[in-house]
XYZ file of C-alpha atoms in Angstrom:
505
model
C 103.630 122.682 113.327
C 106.168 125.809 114.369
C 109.480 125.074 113.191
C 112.740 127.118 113.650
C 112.049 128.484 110.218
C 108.946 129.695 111.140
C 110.923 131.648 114.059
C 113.420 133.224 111.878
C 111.286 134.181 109.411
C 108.752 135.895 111.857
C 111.617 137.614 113.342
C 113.852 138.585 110.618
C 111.532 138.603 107.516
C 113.705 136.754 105.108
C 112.831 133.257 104.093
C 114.859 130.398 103.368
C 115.295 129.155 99.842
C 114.186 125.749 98.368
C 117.762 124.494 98.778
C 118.618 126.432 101.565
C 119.133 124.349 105.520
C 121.281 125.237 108.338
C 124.194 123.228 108.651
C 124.510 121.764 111.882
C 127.829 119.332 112.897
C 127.840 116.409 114.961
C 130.661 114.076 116.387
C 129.529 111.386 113.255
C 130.708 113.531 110.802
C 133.908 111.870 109.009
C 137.131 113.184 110.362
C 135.416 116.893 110.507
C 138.193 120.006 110.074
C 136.536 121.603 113.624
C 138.675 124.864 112.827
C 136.744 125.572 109.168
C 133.561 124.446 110.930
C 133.495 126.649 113.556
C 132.570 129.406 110.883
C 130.813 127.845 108.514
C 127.768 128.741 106.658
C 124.477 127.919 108.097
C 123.100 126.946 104.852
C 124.199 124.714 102.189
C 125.274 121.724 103.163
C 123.445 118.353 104.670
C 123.730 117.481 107.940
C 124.700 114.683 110.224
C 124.464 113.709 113.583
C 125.688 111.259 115.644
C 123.805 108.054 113.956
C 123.769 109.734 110.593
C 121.613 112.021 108.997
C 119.483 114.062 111.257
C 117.109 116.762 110.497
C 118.106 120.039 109.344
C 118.696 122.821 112.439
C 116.151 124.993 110.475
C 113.197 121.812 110.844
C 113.486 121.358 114.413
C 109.998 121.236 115.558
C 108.991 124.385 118.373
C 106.058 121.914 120.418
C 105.162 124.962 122.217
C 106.718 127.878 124.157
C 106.639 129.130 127.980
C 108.228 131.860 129.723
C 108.829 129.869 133.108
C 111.540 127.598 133.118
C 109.227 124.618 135.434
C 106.837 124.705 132.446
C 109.120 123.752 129.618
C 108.775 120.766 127.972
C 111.141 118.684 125.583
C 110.997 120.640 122.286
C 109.560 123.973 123.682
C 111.020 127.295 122.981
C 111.015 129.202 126.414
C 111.089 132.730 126.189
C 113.618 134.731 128.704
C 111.609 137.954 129.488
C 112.965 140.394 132.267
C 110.972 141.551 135.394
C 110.694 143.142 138.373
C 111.118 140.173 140.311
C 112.910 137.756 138.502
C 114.470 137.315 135.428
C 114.356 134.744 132.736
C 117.464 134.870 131.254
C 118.663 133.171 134.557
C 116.565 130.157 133.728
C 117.991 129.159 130.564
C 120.258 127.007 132.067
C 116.798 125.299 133.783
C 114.798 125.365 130.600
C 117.594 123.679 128.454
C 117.941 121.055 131.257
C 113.683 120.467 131.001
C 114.382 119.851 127.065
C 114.118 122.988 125.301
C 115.361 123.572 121.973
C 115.382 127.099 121.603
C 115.372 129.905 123.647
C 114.927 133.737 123.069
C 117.038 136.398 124.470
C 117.559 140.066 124.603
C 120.880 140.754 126.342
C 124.403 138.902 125.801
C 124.316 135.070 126.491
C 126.893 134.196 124.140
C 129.416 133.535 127.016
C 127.385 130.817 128.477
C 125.217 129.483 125.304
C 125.699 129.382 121.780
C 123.603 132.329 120.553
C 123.030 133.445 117.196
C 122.314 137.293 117.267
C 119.295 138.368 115.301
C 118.605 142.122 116.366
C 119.934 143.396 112.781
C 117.785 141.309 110.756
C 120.468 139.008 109.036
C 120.174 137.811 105.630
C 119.399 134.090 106.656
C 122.182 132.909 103.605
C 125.011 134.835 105.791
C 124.027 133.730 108.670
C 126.182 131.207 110.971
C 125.947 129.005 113.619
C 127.370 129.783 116.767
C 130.956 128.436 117.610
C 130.345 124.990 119.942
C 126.944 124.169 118.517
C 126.515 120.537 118.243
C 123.976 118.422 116.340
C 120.754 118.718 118.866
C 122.390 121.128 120.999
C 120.029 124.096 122.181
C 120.855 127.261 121.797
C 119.993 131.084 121.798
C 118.570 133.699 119.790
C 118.944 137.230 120.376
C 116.643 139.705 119.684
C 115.640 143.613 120.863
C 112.924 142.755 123.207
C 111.767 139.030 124.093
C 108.084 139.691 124.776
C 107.410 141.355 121.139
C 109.375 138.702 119.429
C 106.873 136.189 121.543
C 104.513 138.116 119.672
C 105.972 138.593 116.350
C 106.736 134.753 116.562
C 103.104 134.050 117.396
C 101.395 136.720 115.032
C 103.315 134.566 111.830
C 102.324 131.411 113.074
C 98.599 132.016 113.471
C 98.430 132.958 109.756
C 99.834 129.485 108.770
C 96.873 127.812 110.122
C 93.394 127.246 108.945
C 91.671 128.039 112.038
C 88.151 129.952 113.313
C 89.586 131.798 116.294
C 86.408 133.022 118.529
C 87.429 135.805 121.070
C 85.646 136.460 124.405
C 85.818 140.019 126.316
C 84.163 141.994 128.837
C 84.074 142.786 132.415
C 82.619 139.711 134.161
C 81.617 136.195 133.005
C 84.525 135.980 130.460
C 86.119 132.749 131.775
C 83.063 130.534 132.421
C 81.693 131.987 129.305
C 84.769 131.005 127.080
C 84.747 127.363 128.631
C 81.147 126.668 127.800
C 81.693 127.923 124.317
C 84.190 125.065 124.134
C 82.461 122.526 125.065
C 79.613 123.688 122.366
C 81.778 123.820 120.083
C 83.853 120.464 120.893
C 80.709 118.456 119.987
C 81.517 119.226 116.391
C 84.766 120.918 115.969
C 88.137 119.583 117.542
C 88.463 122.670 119.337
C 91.166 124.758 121.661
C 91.146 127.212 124.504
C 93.248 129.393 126.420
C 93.571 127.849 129.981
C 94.041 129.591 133.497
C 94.239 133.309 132.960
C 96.524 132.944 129.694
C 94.618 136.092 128.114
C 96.651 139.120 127.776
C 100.202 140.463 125.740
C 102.037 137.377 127.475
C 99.717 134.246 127.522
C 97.997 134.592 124.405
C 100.920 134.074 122.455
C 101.266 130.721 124.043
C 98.376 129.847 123.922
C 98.613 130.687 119.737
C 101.241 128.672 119.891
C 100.059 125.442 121.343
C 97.139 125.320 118.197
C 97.988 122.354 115.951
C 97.416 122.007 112.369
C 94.177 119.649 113.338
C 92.665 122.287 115.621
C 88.943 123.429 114.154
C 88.275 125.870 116.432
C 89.939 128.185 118.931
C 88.078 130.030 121.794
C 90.321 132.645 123.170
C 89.581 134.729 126.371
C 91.106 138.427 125.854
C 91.739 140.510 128.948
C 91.213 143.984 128.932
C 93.750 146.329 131.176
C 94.687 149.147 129.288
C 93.571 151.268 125.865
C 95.082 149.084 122.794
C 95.723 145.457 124.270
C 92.486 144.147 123.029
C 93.062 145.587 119.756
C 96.989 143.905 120.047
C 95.487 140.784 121.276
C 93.137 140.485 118.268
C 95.743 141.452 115.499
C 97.555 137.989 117.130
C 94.407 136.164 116.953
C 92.424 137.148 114.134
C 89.448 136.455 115.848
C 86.544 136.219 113.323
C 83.469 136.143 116.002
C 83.708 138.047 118.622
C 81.973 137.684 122.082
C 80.989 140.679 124.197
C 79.797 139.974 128.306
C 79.031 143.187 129.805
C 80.695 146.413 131.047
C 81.359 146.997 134.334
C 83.813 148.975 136.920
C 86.224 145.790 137.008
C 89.552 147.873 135.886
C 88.272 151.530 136.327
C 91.307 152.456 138.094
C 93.343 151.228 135.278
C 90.723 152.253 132.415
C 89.526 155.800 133.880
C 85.745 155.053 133.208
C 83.176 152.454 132.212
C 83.199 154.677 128.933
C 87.067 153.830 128.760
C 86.163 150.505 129.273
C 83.464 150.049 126.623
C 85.810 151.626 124.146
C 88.728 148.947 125.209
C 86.531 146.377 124.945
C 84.713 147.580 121.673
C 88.648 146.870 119.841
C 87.461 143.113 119.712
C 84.383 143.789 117.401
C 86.418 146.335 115.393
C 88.458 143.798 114.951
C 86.408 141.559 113.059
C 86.058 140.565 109.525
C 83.093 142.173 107.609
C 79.947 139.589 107.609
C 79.451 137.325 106.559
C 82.247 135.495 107.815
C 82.616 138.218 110.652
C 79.785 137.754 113.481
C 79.843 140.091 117.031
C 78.113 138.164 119.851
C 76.447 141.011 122.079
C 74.439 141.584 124.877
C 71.568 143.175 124.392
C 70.469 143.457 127.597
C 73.996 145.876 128.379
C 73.405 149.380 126.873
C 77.194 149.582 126.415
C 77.645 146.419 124.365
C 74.382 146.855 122.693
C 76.053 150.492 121.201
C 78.725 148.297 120.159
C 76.767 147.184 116.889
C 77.933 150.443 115.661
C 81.642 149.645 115.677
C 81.936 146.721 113.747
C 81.484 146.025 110.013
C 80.787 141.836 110.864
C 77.377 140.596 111.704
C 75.346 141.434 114.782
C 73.596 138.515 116.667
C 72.414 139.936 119.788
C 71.258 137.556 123.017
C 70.013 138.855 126.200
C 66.486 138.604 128.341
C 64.992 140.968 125.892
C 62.607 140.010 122.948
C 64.223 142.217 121.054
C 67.225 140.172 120.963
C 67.211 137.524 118.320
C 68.824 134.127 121.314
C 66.459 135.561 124.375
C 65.407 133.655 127.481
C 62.385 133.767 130.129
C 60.888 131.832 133.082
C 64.486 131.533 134.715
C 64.235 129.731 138.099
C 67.610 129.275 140.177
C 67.824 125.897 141.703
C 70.364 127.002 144.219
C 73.848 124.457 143.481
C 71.823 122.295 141.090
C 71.337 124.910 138.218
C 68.608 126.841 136.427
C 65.957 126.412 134.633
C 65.145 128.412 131.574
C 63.079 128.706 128.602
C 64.979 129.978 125.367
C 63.593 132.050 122.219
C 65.458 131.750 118.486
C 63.195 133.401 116.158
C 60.447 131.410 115.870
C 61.376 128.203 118.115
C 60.840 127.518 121.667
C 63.050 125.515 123.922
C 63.470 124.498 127.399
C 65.970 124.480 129.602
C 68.102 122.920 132.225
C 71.935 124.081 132.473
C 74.301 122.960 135.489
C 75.101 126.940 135.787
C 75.021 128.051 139.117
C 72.490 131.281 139.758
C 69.798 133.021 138.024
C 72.372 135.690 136.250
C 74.262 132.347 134.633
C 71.570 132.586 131.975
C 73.266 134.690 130.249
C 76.579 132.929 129.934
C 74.544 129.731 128.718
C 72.600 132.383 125.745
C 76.347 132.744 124.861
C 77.662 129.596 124.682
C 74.310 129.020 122.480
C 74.832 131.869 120.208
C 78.130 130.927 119.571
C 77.028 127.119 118.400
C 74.161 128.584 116.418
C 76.780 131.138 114.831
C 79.347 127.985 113.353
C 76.206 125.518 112.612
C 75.504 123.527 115.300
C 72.802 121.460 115.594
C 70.153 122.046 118.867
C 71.307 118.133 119.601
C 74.901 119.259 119.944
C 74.315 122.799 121.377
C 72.343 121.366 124.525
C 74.837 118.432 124.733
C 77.723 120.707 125.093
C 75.207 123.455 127.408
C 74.840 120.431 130.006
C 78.121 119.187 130.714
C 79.379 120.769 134.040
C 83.160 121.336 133.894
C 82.483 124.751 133.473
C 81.361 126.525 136.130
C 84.576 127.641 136.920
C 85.484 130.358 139.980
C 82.813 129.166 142.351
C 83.734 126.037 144.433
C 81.103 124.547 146.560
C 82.739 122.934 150.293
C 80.791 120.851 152.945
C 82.526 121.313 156.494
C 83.019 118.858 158.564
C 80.343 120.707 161.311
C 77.522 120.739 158.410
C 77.773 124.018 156.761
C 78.561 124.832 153.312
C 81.423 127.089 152.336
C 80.703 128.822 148.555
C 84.293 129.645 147.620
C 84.335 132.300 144.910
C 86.928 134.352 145.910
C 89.025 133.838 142.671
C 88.323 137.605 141.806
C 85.632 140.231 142.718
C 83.965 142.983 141.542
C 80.174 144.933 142.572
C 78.477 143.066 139.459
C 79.981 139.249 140.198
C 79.506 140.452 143.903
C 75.972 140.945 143.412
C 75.092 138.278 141.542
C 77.057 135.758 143.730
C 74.633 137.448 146.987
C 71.367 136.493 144.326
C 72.425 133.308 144.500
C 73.064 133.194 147.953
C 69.612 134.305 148.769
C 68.520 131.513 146.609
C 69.527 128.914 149.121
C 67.835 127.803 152.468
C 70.282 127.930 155.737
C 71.733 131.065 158.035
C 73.158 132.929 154.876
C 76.420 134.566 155.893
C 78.391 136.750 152.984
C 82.386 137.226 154.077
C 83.278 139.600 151.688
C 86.645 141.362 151.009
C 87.252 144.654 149.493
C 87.006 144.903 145.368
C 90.092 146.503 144.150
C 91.025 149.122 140.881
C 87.350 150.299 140.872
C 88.962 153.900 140.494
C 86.476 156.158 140.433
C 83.551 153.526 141.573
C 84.960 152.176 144.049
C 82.646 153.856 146.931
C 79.520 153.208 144.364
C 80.585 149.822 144.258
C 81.378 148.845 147.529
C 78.224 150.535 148.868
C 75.998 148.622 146.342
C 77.304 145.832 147.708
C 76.418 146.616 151.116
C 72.920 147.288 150.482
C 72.478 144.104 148.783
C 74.127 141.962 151.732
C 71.943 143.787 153.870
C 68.657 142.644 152.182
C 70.793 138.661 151.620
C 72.395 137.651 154.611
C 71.848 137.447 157.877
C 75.603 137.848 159.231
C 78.010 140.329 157.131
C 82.158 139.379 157.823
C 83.802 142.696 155.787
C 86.944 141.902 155.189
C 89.793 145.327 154.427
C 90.394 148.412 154.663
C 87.889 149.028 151.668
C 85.202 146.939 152.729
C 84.553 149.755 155.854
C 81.954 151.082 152.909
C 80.259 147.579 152.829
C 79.713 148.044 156.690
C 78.633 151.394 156.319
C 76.035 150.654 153.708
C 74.758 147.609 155.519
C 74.472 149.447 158.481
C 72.728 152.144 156.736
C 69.969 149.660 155.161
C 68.998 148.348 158.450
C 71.548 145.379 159.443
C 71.949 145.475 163.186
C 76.004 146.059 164.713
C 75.372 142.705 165.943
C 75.112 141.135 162.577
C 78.687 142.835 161.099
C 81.680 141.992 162.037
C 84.803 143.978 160.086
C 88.384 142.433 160.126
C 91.689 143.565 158.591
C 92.543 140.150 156.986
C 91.895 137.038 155.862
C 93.473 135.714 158.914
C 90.743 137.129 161.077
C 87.608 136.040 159.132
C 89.000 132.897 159.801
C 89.215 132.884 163.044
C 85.322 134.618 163.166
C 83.958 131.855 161.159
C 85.583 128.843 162.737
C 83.924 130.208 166.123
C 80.541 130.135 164.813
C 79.799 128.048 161.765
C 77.358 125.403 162.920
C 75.304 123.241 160.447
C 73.035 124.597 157.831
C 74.978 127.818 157.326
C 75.314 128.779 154.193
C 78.446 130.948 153.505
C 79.262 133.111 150.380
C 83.123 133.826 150.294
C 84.006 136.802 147.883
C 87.080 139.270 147.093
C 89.497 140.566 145.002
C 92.368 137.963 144.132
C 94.397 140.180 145.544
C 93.887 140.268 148.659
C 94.393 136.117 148.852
């Protein structure tokens, strides 16, 4: 449970005293002299509200925080953090209307809100509450910079709690991958996850602060953009098992290589306690990861589709939209497998989600009970038209390794296979690699090819190149127009793969 104490301590160091609580006035209190109230001291004194006493200002409960003013709820603290587009401080109005309690500002609000300036790092004892603050009444607290007093707030907070915080990176499979960890891990251990794509400076501080006392277990996804946010991400986390997918370009723009990227990635591991209690998940199968044993002072447990790993898998069949089959290695036991994880590369995402359970104790029982629920495949959506054909959606996000492995499992399936595919954005310095691997692959997959940007001219080119008639490619500047192209031809039985960068939706 965050209260306001918590806040004030994380963002002024100083701690309140066993007989220390802010004073806060309400219209119950006995013929109160308003005039020597409006400067009194915050501590001291008990407090009363409007039915008597009330909780101390300093024990309000924070439920959680947000930084968008339609996501507050009663009791939240909502965070006013300036952008390009918008700014929050001109929702605080909105988020104290939606119930919260508590807001955090860096410039002047003290015209429109009570606001208690913390940017000097007050002595809590000579502190006081803001003229016109009532008993209940939200109000402000300044600070420097919003965003690093999110993080300050959330950074104190973790280290109150008794919790096993499991962290998830790499450069594709990251999401599914965290999700089916939870649901291993939920068959024991009441356990928490980030949700949506609340994994970098801003969303995993609220997701930190949304753990309860009860939570078990966290699984948190980190996101990787720049040198140093992993290794930020995991000083707020305190992840003590840390799970490595793969490096790819995904970011290269950003990153500068898939060396840069390995390194960024390699701050979660680095990160981690020494082993016992420390364990890196890591792909054995990925040189890059696999070199990543040698940054880490916690336990290696390596999975992958070679022996040599100590979780390994074999005889995987794809059974197109109903799963894959599988039969999984652990040192001297044999199991087999059925997972409903769509395509033949998902093994490896169900090898983590398996690691991780053997990793905190789980039973096989609970492992494969928590492998075979199917919430989780998460960015592919499967559509029937009304004309008979099936639309695979997974155009959440794109890059030449999901590409690829969403065109295996396209070739898995019977019908007239069509890939529309869109360009693959901040590839940097692979982007022409990339797109043209893609290209080749479609070539040998699909039997119509619907490129879709100014980027996706390689795919074409590399298609054409590998022996795809014109007639077969179409290229279109938009989404607009491979909308248009596919509503004049679909017909029942086709089978179409839909893939690109979010961006471009």
């Amino acid at each position: 449970m965050l209260t306001l104490s918590d806040v004030l301590e994380a963002l002024t160091g100083h701690r309140l005293g066993p007989n220390q609580e802010m004073v806060e006035y309400g219209p119950a209190d006995p013929q109160p002299d308003r005039a020597k109230l409006a400067g009194a001291k915050v501590f001291g004194a008990s407090v009363y509200g409007p039915t008597g006493p009330q909780v101390p200002v300093h024990a309000r409960v924070i439920n959680e925080a947000a930084v968008d003013s339609r996501q507050v709820i009663p009791g939240a603290l909502f965070v006013a953090l300036p952008g390009e587009r918008t700014d929050g401080h001109n929702f605080i109005g909105d988020a104290f209307k939606n119930g919260a309690n508590l807001a955090l500002v860096q410039k002047d609000t003290s015209a429109q809100f009570p606001t208690i300036d913390l940017r000097e790092k007050p002595d809590l004892a000579q502190m006081t509450l803001p003229t016109g603050l009532l008993a209940g009444a939200p109000f402000c607290l300044r600070v420097e910079n919003t965003l690093e007093a999110l993080q300050q707030i959330a950074r104190f907070y973790r280290r109150k709690l008794d919790v096993r915080v499991i962290g998830v990176t790499g450069s594709v499979g990251k999401s599914t991958t965290k999700e089916l960890i939870a649901e291993v891990l939920s068959q024991r251990f009441r356990t928490m996850k980030n949700t949506g794509n609340l994994n970098n400076e801003i969303g995993l501080p609220l997701t930190l602060l949304r753990l309860g006392a009860g939570h078990q277990r966290a699984v948190l996804e980190m996101g990787f953009y720049v040198p140093g946010e992993i290794a930020l991400l995991s000083d707020l986390a305190l992840p003590e098992v840390g799970v490595v997918t793969n490096i790819g370009t995904v970011h290269a723009e950003r990153a500068g290589s898939q060396e840069e990227i390995a390194r960024g990635k390699a701050e979660l591991v680095e990160s981690l306690p020494p082993a016992p209690r420390g364990v890196a998940i890591l792909n054995y199968d990925d040189p890059w990861v696999r070199g990543m044993a040698g940054n880490t002072r916690a336990r290696v447990f390596y999975y992958g589709l070679d022996p040599q790993a100590e979780l390994w898998a074999d005889d995987i069949e794809s059974m197109g939209l109903d799963g894959i089959r599988f039969r999984l290695h652990y040192h001297n036991e044999i199991l087999y497998m059925r997972v409903p994880l769509i395509g033949a590369h998902s093994v490896h995402t169900a090898l983590r989600a398996a690691a991780a359970g053997i990793v905190e104790g789980l039973t096989w029982g609970e492992i494969i009970d928590g492998l075979r629920l199917s919430t989780t495949q998460l960015r592919l959506v499967a559509v029937r038209t009304e004309n008979g054909a099936l639309i695979l959606d997974d155009s959440y996000n794109a890059s030449p390794e999901s590409t690829l492995a969403a065109l295996n499992l396209l070739n898995d399936l019977e019908g007239r296979r069509v890939a529309v595919l869109g360009e693959m954005l901040e590839l940097g310095r692979y982007e022409r690699q990339g797109h043209e691997l893609v290209g080749l692959r479609a070539a040998e997959v699909a039997q119509r090819l619907i490129a879709v940007g100014e980027r996706a001219k390689i795919i074409v080119d590399a298609a054409r190149k590998a022996g795809m008639s014109k007639a077969r490619i179409t290229w279109v500047a938009g989404v607009p127009q491979a909308i248009e192209v596919l509503n004049a031809e679909l017909k029942e039985g086709d089978i179409v793969l839909i893939k690109g960068s979010h961006g471009l939706r």
